[in-house]
Structures are given as C-alpha cells and as structure tokens.
Tab-separated table of C-alpha atoms in Angstrom:
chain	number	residue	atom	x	y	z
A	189	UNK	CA	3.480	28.677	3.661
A	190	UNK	CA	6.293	28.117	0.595
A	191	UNK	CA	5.221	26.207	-2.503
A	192	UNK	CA	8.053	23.864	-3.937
A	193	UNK	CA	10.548	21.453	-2.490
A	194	UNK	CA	10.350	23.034	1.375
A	195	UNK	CA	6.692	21.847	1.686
A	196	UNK	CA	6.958	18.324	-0.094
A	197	UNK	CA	9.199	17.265	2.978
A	198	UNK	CA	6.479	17.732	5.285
A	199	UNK	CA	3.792	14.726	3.646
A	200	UNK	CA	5.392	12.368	6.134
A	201	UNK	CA	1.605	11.167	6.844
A	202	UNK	CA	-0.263	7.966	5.532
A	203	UNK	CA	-3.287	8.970	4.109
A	204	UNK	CA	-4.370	5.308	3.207
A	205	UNK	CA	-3.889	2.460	5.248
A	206	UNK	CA	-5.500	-1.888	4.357
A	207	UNK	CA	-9.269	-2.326	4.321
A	208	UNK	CA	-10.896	-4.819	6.703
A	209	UNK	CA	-13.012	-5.634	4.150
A	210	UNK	CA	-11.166	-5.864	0.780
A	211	UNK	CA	-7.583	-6.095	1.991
A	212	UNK	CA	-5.824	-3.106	-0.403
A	213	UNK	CA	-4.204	-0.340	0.285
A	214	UNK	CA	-7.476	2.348	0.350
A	215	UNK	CA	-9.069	3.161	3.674
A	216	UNK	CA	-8.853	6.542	4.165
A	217	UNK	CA	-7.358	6.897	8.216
A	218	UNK	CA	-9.054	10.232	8.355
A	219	UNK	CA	-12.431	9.861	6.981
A	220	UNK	CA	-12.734	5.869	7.656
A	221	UNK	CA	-13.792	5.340	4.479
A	222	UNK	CA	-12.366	2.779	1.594
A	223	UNK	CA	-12.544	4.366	-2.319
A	224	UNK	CA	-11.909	0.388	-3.568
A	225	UNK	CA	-14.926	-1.513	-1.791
A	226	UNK	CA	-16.996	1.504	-0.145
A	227	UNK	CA	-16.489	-0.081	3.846
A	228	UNK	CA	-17.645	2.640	5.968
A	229	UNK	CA	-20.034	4.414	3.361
A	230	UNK	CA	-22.204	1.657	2.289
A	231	UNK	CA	-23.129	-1.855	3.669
A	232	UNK	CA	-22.804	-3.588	-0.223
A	233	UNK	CA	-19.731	-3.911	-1.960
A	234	UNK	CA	-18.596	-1.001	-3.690
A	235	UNK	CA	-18.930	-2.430	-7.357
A	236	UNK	CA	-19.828	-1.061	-10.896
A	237	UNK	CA	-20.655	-2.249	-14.370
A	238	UNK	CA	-17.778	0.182	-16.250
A	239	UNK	CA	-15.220	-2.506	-14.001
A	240	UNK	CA	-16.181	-5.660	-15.667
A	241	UNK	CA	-14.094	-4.995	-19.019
A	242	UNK	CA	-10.991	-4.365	-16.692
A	243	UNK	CA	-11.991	-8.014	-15.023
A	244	UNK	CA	-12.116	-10.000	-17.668
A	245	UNK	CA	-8.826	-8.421	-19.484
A	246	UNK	CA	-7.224	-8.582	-15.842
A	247	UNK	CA	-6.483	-4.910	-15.581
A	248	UNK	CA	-6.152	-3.629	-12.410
C-alpha cells in the first residue's frame, strides 16, 4: 500500500468509543479495554499518584 494522502482517506473507523464506567471518550472497540479508568483490564479504578498535581491545578 501508498504512504501519503491516498491512505489517510481510508481511517474512516472509530477506534475509541464512551466508557461504561468513566463516561470519556477511551474504550478501545477492538480490544474492550479503557486507557482513562482501566474497565476491562482491572476491577479498581485505573488511578495514579503522578495525576494528583494535574487534579488539584485542574489540568486535564
């Protein structure tokens, strides 16, 4: 297959659609997995210390 602006007209596919769990925009469709909370990888919340400056600034 071409490289360039012939193959950028074929990503017509959502890769992400909303989490059950945390509502965004992050569950993978094809492995069932969400990178923002961790819902189908781990029963806990996906959460880590490294986040809590970005929390309390409200980044993000």
């Amino acid at each position: 297959m071409t490289k360039g602006t012939p193959t950028l007209g074929q990503r017509q596919k959502r890769t992400h659609t909303v989490c059950r769990r945390c509502g965004r925009v992050s569950l993978n469709v094809h492995t069932k997995q969400c990178t923002a909370c961790g819902f189908g990888r781990m029963k806990c919340q996906r959460d880590y210390k490294w986040r809590l400056k970005n929390k309390l600034n409200g980044d993000s």
